[in-house]
Amino acid sequence: MLATQRTDKWWIEPTLTAFGFLCFVIYTTWRAFSGENFVADNYLSPFYSPLLFENPAGHGLDHSWFGSWPTWVPNWIPKSPAIFILIFPLSFRMTCYYYRKFYYRSFFLSPPACAVEGIKQKNYKGETGFLIIQNLHRYTLYIALLYILILYYDGYHGLFRDGTFGIGIGTIILLINPTLLAFYAFGCHAFRHLIGGKEDCFTCPAGNEKIKYKAWKKVSLLNSKHMLWAWASMIWVALTDLYVMLVSKGVITDLNTWNN
Amino acid sequence: MSERKFSVWKGTPEGGKLHDYSIEVDKGMVVLDVVHEIQKLHDSNLAARWNCKAGKCGSCSVEINGKPKLGCMTRLNEYGEDETITIRPIKTFPIIKDLVTDVSWNYEQNKKIAPFKPRERDADGNHRFMQRDVDRVQEFRKCIECYLCQNVCHVLRDHEKKNKFVGPRFMLRLASLEMHPLDTENRIEDIKKEYGSGMCNITRCCTDVCPEHIQITDNAIIPLKERVVDEYYDPFMKLYNKIFKKSKLRIYIIKSYLVTLR
Amino acid sequence: MLDVKEIQTIEHDVLVVGAGGAGIRAAIECAKQGMNTGMISKSLLGKAHTVMAEGGMAAALGNVDSRDNWKIHFRDTMRGGKFLNQWRMAELHAKEAPDRVRELEDMGAVFDRTEDGLINQRNFGGHRYPRLAHVGDRTGLEMIRTLQDFCIHQGIAIHMECIALDVLKNNGKVSGLVAYWRETGRFVIFKAKAIIFATGGAGRAWSVTSNSWEYTGDGLAMAYRAGAELMDLEFTQFHPTGMIWPPSVKGILVTEGVRGEGGILLNNKNERFMFNYIPEKFASETADTIEEADRWLDGDKEARRPPELLTRDVVAKAIMNEVKEGRGSKNGGAYLDIASRQSAEHIKKKLPSMYHQFKELAEVDITADPMEVGPTLHYFMGGIKVDHETQSTNVPGLYACGECAAGLHGANRLGGNSLSDLLVFGKLSGDYASKYCQKNRLESTSEQEIENIIRNATDILNKEEGKNPFLIHENLQKIMNNHVGIVREEKELIEGIEKIETLKVDIQEVKAHPASQYNPGWNAAIDLSNIIIASEAVAKSALIREESRGGHTRLDYPDETKNGLEYNVIIKKGTDGKMETRKEMRSTPPEHLSKIAFSSLEELEENNE
Ligand SMILES: Cc1cc2nc3c(=O)[nH]c(=O)nc-3n(C[C@H](O)[C@H](O)[C@H](O)COP(=O)(O)OP(=O)(O)OC[C@H]3O[C@@H](n4cnc5c(N)ncnc54)[C@H](O)[C@@H]3O)c2cc1C
Ligand code: SF4
Ligand code: SF4
Ligand code: FES
Ligand code: FES
């Protein structure tokens, strides 16, 4: 394993990516299960959005869609509203072509780096075996597109505190979050295909440029920086949550026009 | 002029080893120049392929310090002054001798692919399509068949699934046919079943080594995978295509569109 | 010891030697005519020289400028070739090139498009109108890949890395050919009714060349040994713009497309010196002020072409002269500037491989800085003498097409006329070779002949002591560069021929490592016996043409002479085994063609049919 004739430091990249991603996973898991400090006034942490129910402690009532923590939820389910919804963005990211690349490389060592031998699998199946589910990526994309709307809605909420219009650092952070997500999701390979990439000819039969072509061009531009947007949006979502948590705990004070 | 150290793998299918050489090097020299110096002054029997010496023919693929590269486009000043430069044959294909490997498998894959089948020419004897319709295809057609991508692809290199996957070079060729505005053949079923689009796990090593800087994974393989999804994993899309793509309804719409244009 | 019966034997109707554009096109035609067709090449399929062609393929499609038609293409070709071309060949070429290009598109080629979605065409030296169908600066790649992907489905037997040694004959007719596999070093006998040579030129005889190791004149030498005549070999084209720095890349081509896209040549005083070198014959069609040249670049159809786009012989000699008079660039050439003429984006789109070539090999960014360029040996106008239409040589059953055949280009080839040449005459040769096969039987082969050929090759391996083939080759390159270079002189040529004679003795003594499997030393040693013949033929032809014309420049006879138009120089192997040179009188040109060639442009544009 890890046999190679490469003399350069090929392991730096997969290790760094793995480390960065692990940090995110650990942080997210901790926050998702904590079920606390996800609301600070009119700011809602994106990990908890859409907030279907408030948590048992009664936090986030004005953000929640269906009111208080339902009694029919069995006890063994962690008492955190994030549980219901985190699976969606997670499935989007986990089936994303970029994420696949890096976790196949960093975690499955398949391959760890180019011209470096990973775990030799006699029965290597690629994405034809269990991983065939990756083909459902476009469905997770549809959900992600909904998420962009929801998160903008949260950002919009961030503009009103107790009915008064205003703006705070938190608002800006909350608005940047779905924007980065949009850059990421609109550069998605599945989106690029659906929006126009699946055509063999953009201007046939009459030679006129169609809207499809223009859309495909723009999407392709985003797509060429897909990795960048993947990281930017992922880091930002964690930062947004961190910000909301710290404000909610009172560790920092949000600068805003409402004088707190 | 200065002396540099090189280490070159020599051998046959039965085995071989690295041989060390110390070569006078001149400004601007590339690795292929070194191979020629060795042939001229030390070992006229050192087997290597080359043709154009300008990165255009894709003959001189080797692994330099473990990285798949073109010998004729790799300058010595990419490496530290006293670093030994090691040259080995590409690993994925059987050795013939020294730096020469048997790449005939690739030619067999190409032959399997259903050839280009153009639509009819226009009445005046010309084919018409716009530059922006073929920018994609032209990127793929830059391929010089150096097979560095085939060499580095772990499906072929480590897992030896040559019977299940045609490799990135031919996914690229398939993409260039499938996205060709004149082509009327449909190869999607074969792309999934025969050519093994599912074997690729989009880890992008092919793209990393391509000397023509073709975005093999992003622009060719993934779009093909998405086309396979349309056909096999997306029932809604399939339904949609059934209704609007191949049906009489669609033909009717196109016809009336053309009529309004005239 | 050597049992000929044991040797692998393969039978075909037609054997095509060479898998470049010409060879593959010929093979496709043979297969189409139902011939059992074989094709051999020194390298792998798709790696032949054609892959390196950059600028484009000339055909009067008239897509960009509708004034263009075959007559003007014909006229340009004749004028570029200084009227020494074979008239009928130039006619056929100009007439058929457009169809061959369209046919390539039906095989899958994807040319750059015009605004209306037609095949785009670019300007090139000597072509009156934008005429070169192209794909960025990798037209040759597009062409060979298209032909390659098409031909593998035509039932052609493709034998790769199989090197032809010599032709076999019986009753004066072709009966087959002996070759060896590079991989194993084993020999193989091909029995065939007809053989088509499409082996390319012999540029490796010079040290500064754009050609690859394959270009050792094998086809020329094999045809010569088989009794075929060679023609026009004094006309060697030096491409004006090869890379000159760093030393290890000296000779690598910089496409004329750079100038076609507006690139200009400057000397170390920053002068556009080409304005000082406009020959009288072209004066009326060339811009004489910078202002007019710039208008042309902006698309003004009234403006005349900039002098950078004069024919290659003119530009190469101009650069040589600037260097000689002390106005050369830092490393002894000229500056070629595109950076100040086009946007970085346009350059990267239209000249991507030039951009990479300079970036990676010379660390020069051509979108910001000028390139340094100088002449490099590029092309053989001369070659095997063939019939203008059937492409047959004087040996029955032996055909030639592509760069190894002579006639189309006369004294100087226009850029872009080679790729179209390959298709037009590749097809014709395949056509007529097939017809020949239908009328003739397979001849028997002589064991004695086969044994001799093989013995010659294996002798090199069986020596205790001997000379290094690579060093001999280097010697030859020096001789050719110094004595048979861009400008030639009687004294130098005679001296060169003497040196070639002594080199022949050395070649008798070459030795290679005894292992015959994939042995470059052995391959090089065998090639030497061919390239030396090609070199001798060039030098001797150059000696007897006492004038300057196109690709042949004599210091001692600096002008074109009237008499020079009356003959072609022919090389043939004499009965004594020595090389014979003679001048063969040209027949009078067909009237309808000479009328076109000497018409004014306006006349030709008008009666365009
Ligand atoms: C850098 C460069 C750029 C060029 N650009 C242009 C351009 O823009 N436009 C243009 O029109 N022309 C251009 N040319 C010229 C043109 O490319 C060549 O003249 C043309 O490709 C020759 O084609 P061919 O088919 O005759 O031979 P090639 O393509 O050279 O093929 C020769 C074949 O013969 C085989 N062969 C040779 N000897 C033997 C043997 N003994 N046994 C078996 N096989 C043998 C070789 O392996 C090879 O397959 C360019 C040339 C170069 C070098
Ligand atoms: S991206 Fe796919 S084809 Fe390319 S190297 Fe990786 S597995 Fe192979
Ligand atoms: S795609 Fe790139 S790496 Fe692969 S064969 Fe073509 S040029 Fe080489
Ligand atoms: S490919 Fe990354 S989000 Fe779809
Ligand atoms: S020799 Fe042609 S690519 Fe290196």
Short mmCIF file of C-alpha atoms in Angstrom, two decimals, chain C residues 214-445:
data_model
loop_
_atom_site.label_atom_id
_atom_site.label_comp_id
_atom_site.label_asym_id
_atom_site.label_seq_id
_atom_site.Cartn_x
_atom_site.Cartn_y
_atom_site.Cartn_z
CA GLU C 214 11.32 9.25 -39.18
CA TYR C 215 12.41 11.66 -41.87
CA THR C 216 15.43 9.82 -43.15
CA GLY C 217 14.35 9.61 -46.77
CA ASP C 218 13.59 5.90 -46.66
CA GLY C 219 11.01 6.07 -49.43
CA LEU C 220 13.31 8.09 -51.67
CA ALA C 221 16.19 5.70 -51.16
CA MET C 222 14.12 2.52 -51.53
CA ALA C 223 12.53 3.82 -54.71
CA TYR C 224 15.93 4.85 -56.00
CA ARG C 225 17.36 1.41 -55.33
CA ALA C 226 14.35 -0.14 -57.02
CA GLY C 227 15.11 1.86 -60.16
CA ALA C 228 12.61 4.67 -59.79
CA GLU C 229 13.54 8.21 -60.74
CA LEU C 230 13.77 11.08 -58.28
CA MET C 231 13.10 14.65 -59.26
CA ASP C 232 13.56 18.27 -58.12
CA LEU C 233 15.57 17.35 -55.04
CA GLU C 234 17.55 20.58 -55.09
CA PHE C 235 14.41 22.30 -53.83
CA THR C 236 14.47 22.01 -50.09
CA GLN C 237 12.27 24.35 -48.15
CA PHE C 238 13.73 26.24 -45.25
CA HIS C 239 10.88 27.51 -43.15
CA PRO C 240 11.68 31.06 -42.11
CA THR C 241 10.44 30.70 -38.57
CA GLY C 242 11.91 27.95 -36.47
CA MET C 243 12.75 28.35 -32.79
CA ILE C 244 16.38 29.27 -32.22
CA TRP C 245 16.65 29.48 -28.47
CA PRO C 246 17.39 27.57 -26.21
CA PRO C 247 19.85 25.41 -28.18
CA SER C 248 18.09 22.14 -27.45
CA VAL C 249 14.91 23.22 -29.23
CA LYS C 250 16.62 24.80 -32.21
CA GLY C 251 14.66 24.05 -35.37
CA ILE C 252 11.26 23.35 -33.84
CA LEU C 253 8.65 25.00 -35.99
CA VAL C 254 6.82 28.24 -35.30
CA THR C 255 3.77 28.10 -37.53
CA GLU C 256 3.26 30.54 -40.33
CA GLY C 257 -0.16 30.94 -38.76
CA VAL C 258 1.48 33.46 -36.42
CA ARG C 259 2.05 35.73 -39.38
CA GLY C 260 -1.33 34.80 -40.84
CA GLU C 261 -2.89 36.08 -37.63
CA GLY C 262 -1.02 39.35 -38.00
CA GLY C 263 2.43 38.64 -36.55
CA ILE C 264 5.26 40.84 -37.84
CA LEU C 265 9.00 40.35 -38.25
CA LEU C 266 11.38 42.85 -36.68
CA ASN C 267 15.15 43.23 -36.59
CA ASN C 268 17.21 44.42 -33.66
CA LYS C 269 16.55 48.03 -34.72
CA ASN C 270 12.85 47.34 -34.37
CA GLU C 271 12.28 47.76 -38.10
CA ARG C 272 9.74 45.78 -40.10
CA PHE C 273 12.45 44.76 -42.51
CA MET C 274 10.28 42.67 -44.84
CA PHE C 275 9.25 45.86 -46.63
CA ASN C 276 12.79 45.96 -48.04
CA TYR C 277 12.60 42.50 -49.55
CA ILE C 278 9.52 42.53 -51.78
CA PRO C 279 10.39 40.81 -55.08
CA GLU C 280 9.31 42.56 -58.23
CA LYS C 281 6.97 39.76 -59.22
CA PHE C 282 4.89 40.20 -56.08
CA ALA C 283 5.20 43.98 -55.77
CA SER C 284 1.82 44.71 -57.28
CA GLU C 285 0.07 42.40 -54.78
CA THR C 286 1.98 43.32 -51.63
CA ALA C 287 1.45 46.27 -49.33
CA ASP C 288 4.29 48.75 -49.43
CA THR C 289 3.47 50.78 -46.36
CA ILE C 290 2.89 49.79 -42.77
CA GLU C 291 -0.35 51.68 -42.94
CA GLU C 292 -1.68 49.56 -45.79
CA ALA C 293 -0.53 46.32 -44.16
CA ASP C 294 -2.40 47.28 -41.01
CA ARG C 295 -5.54 48.02 -42.96
CA TRP C 296 -5.29 44.54 -44.44
CA LEU C 297 -5.12 43.06 -40.95
CA ASP C 298 -8.25 44.98 -40.03
CA GLY C 299 -10.04 43.24 -42.87
CA ASP C 300 -9.95 45.90 -45.56
CA LYS C 301 -10.44 43.92 -48.76
CA GLU C 302 -8.91 46.64 -50.89
CA ALA C 303 -5.62 46.65 -49.00
CA ARG C 304 -2.79 44.44 -50.21
CA ARG C 305 -1.14 41.72 -48.11
CA PRO C 306 1.68 42.52 -45.70
CA PRO C 307 5.15 41.45 -46.86
CA GLU C 308 5.53 39.05 -43.92
CA LEU C 309 3.22 36.78 -45.90
CA LEU C 310 5.46 36.55 -48.93
CA THR C 311 6.51 33.02 -49.87
CA ARG C 312 8.76 31.13 -47.50
CA ASP C 313 11.88 31.24 -49.62
CA VAL C 314 11.70 35.03 -49.72
CA VAL C 315 11.16 35.43 -45.99
CA ALA C 316 13.86 32.90 -45.05
CA LYS C 317 16.43 34.65 -47.21
CA ALA C 318 15.44 38.04 -45.83
CA ILE C 319 16.05 36.87 -42.26
CA MET C 320 19.41 35.39 -43.28
CA ASN C 321 20.40 38.70 -44.82
CA GLU C 322 19.39 40.75 -41.77
CA VAL C 323 21.53 38.51 -39.60
CA LYS C 324 24.43 38.69 -42.01
CA GLU C 325 24.34 42.48 -42.02
CA GLY C 326 24.38 42.68 -38.26
CA ARG C 327 20.74 43.41 -37.62
CA GLY C 328 19.85 39.98 -36.28
CA SER C 329 18.25 39.24 -32.94
CA LYS C 330 20.21 38.36 -29.81
CA ASN C 331 20.67 34.72 -30.75
CA GLY C 332 21.06 35.21 -34.47
CA GLY C 333 17.58 35.38 -35.97
CA ALA C 334 14.70 37.80 -36.16
CA TYR C 335 11.97 38.82 -33.76
CA LEU C 336 8.47 37.62 -34.50
CA ASP C 337 5.97 39.77 -32.68
CA ILE C 338 2.30 38.89 -32.24
CA ALA C 339 1.92 40.30 -28.73
CA SER C 340 1.56 43.89 -29.90
CA ARG C 341 -0.81 42.89 -32.70
CA GLN C 342 -3.50 40.76 -31.11
CA SER C 343 -5.08 40.45 -27.70
CA ALA C 344 -3.76 37.79 -25.36
CA GLU C 345 -7.09 36.05 -25.55
CA HIS C 346 -7.10 35.88 -29.34
CA ILE C 347 -3.56 34.52 -29.37
CA LYS C 348 -4.41 31.79 -26.90
CA LYS C 349 -7.48 30.83 -28.86
CA LYS C 350 -5.94 30.79 -32.30
CA LEU C 351 -2.39 29.75 -31.50
CA PRO C 352 -2.65 27.64 -28.36
CA SER C 353 0.16 25.24 -29.05
CA MET C 354 2.56 28.03 -29.99
CA TYR C 355 1.68 29.67 -26.70
CA HIS C 356 2.46 26.48 -24.80
CA GLN C 357 5.49 25.61 -26.85
CA PHE C 358 7.18 28.90 -26.02
CA LYS C 359 5.97 29.00 -22.46
CA GLU C 360 7.17 25.51 -21.68
CA LEU C 361 10.27 25.18 -23.83
CA ALA C 362 11.65 28.71 -23.91
CA GLU C 363 9.95 30.36 -20.95
CA VAL C 364 8.68 33.10 -23.22
CA ASP C 365 5.13 34.41 -22.99
CA ILE C 366 4.21 35.17 -26.59
CA THR C 367 1.23 37.24 -25.54
CA ALA C 368 3.66 39.67 -23.94
CA ASP C 369 7.03 39.29 -25.66
CA PRO C 370 8.28 38.65 -29.19
CA MET C 371 9.61 35.24 -30.23
CA GLU C 372 13.07 34.74 -31.64
CA VAL C 373 13.03 32.83 -34.88
CA GLY C 374 15.30 31.72 -37.72
CA PRO C 375 15.17 29.42 -40.75
CA THR C 376 14.85 25.68 -40.24
CA LEU C 377 14.79 22.88 -42.80
CA HIS C 378 11.19 21.94 -43.19
CA TYR C 379 10.07 20.27 -46.38
CA PHE C 380 11.17 18.43 -49.51
CA MET C 381 9.55 19.80 -52.63
CA GLY C 382 11.35 17.14 -54.62
CA GLY C 383 11.00 13.41 -54.30
CA ILE C 384 9.97 10.39 -56.28
CA LYS C 385 8.96 11.26 -59.81
CA VAL C 386 5.38 10.29 -60.49
CA ASP C 387 2.78 10.58 -63.19
CA HIS C 388 0.76 13.70 -62.54
CA GLU C 389 -2.51 11.84 -62.18
CA THR C 390 -1.97 8.15 -61.48
CA GLN C 391 0.94 8.81 -59.11
CA SER C 392 2.78 5.82 -60.54
CA THR C 393 6.54 5.83 -60.78
CA ASN C 394 8.50 4.42 -63.66
CA VAL C 395 8.59 1.06 -61.84
CA PRO C 396 5.33 -0.81 -62.60
CA GLY C 397 3.35 -1.32 -59.42
CA LEU C 398 5.22 1.32 -57.45
CA TYR C 399 3.29 4.46 -56.52
CA ALA C 400 4.17 7.49 -54.43
CA CYS C 401 2.20 10.29 -52.83
CA GLY C 402 2.52 12.96 -50.20
CA GLU C 403 5.79 14.63 -49.31
CA CYS C 404 7.91 11.82 -50.77
CA ALA C 405 6.50 12.43 -54.26
CA ALA C 406 7.65 15.33 -56.44
CA GLY C 407 5.90 17.66 -58.80
CA LEU C 408 3.09 19.60 -57.21
CA HIS C 409 5.14 22.23 -55.46
CA GLY C 410 7.80 22.97 -58.04
CA ALA C 411 10.60 25.08 -56.62
CA ASN C 412 8.80 26.16 -53.50
CA ARG C 413 5.76 24.94 -51.59
CA LEU C 414 3.10 27.27 -50.29
CA GLY C 415 2.15 26.71 -46.68
CA GLY C 416 -0.98 24.63 -46.38
CA ASN C 417 -0.57 23.06 -49.79
CA SER C 418 0.96 19.97 -48.29
CA LEU C 419 -1.98 18.80 -46.21
CA SER C 420 -4.29 19.17 -49.19
CA ASP C 421 -1.66 17.46 -51.36
CA LEU C 422 -1.76 14.44 -49.04
CA LEU C 423 -5.50 14.02 -49.41
CA VAL C 424 -5.79 14.73 -53.11
CA PHE C 425 -2.93 12.57 -54.25
CA GLY C 426 -3.30 10.01 -51.48
CA LYS C 427 -6.72 9.30 -52.84
CA LEU C 428 -5.58 9.25 -56.48
CA SER C 429 -2.68 6.93 -55.78
CA GLY C 430 -4.97 4.53 -53.93
CA ASP C 431 -7.40 4.66 -56.78
CA TYR C 432 -4.87 3.91 -59.49
CA ALA C 433 -2.92 1.37 -57.49
CA SER C 434 -6.19 -0.52 -57.03
CA LYS C 435 -6.86 -0.36 -60.75
CA TYR C 436 -3.37 -1.68 -61.35
CA CYS C 437 -4.04 -4.60 -58.99
CA GLN C 438 -7.17 -5.52 -60.84
CA LYS C 439 -5.16 -5.92 -64.02
CA ASN C 440 -2.06 -7.59 -62.66
CA ARG C 441 -1.16 -10.82 -60.89
CA LEU C 442 0.94 -11.22 -57.82
CA GLU C 443 4.55 -11.63 -58.90
CA SER C 444 6.80 -14.14 -57.25
CA THR C 445 9.59 -13.02 -54.95
#
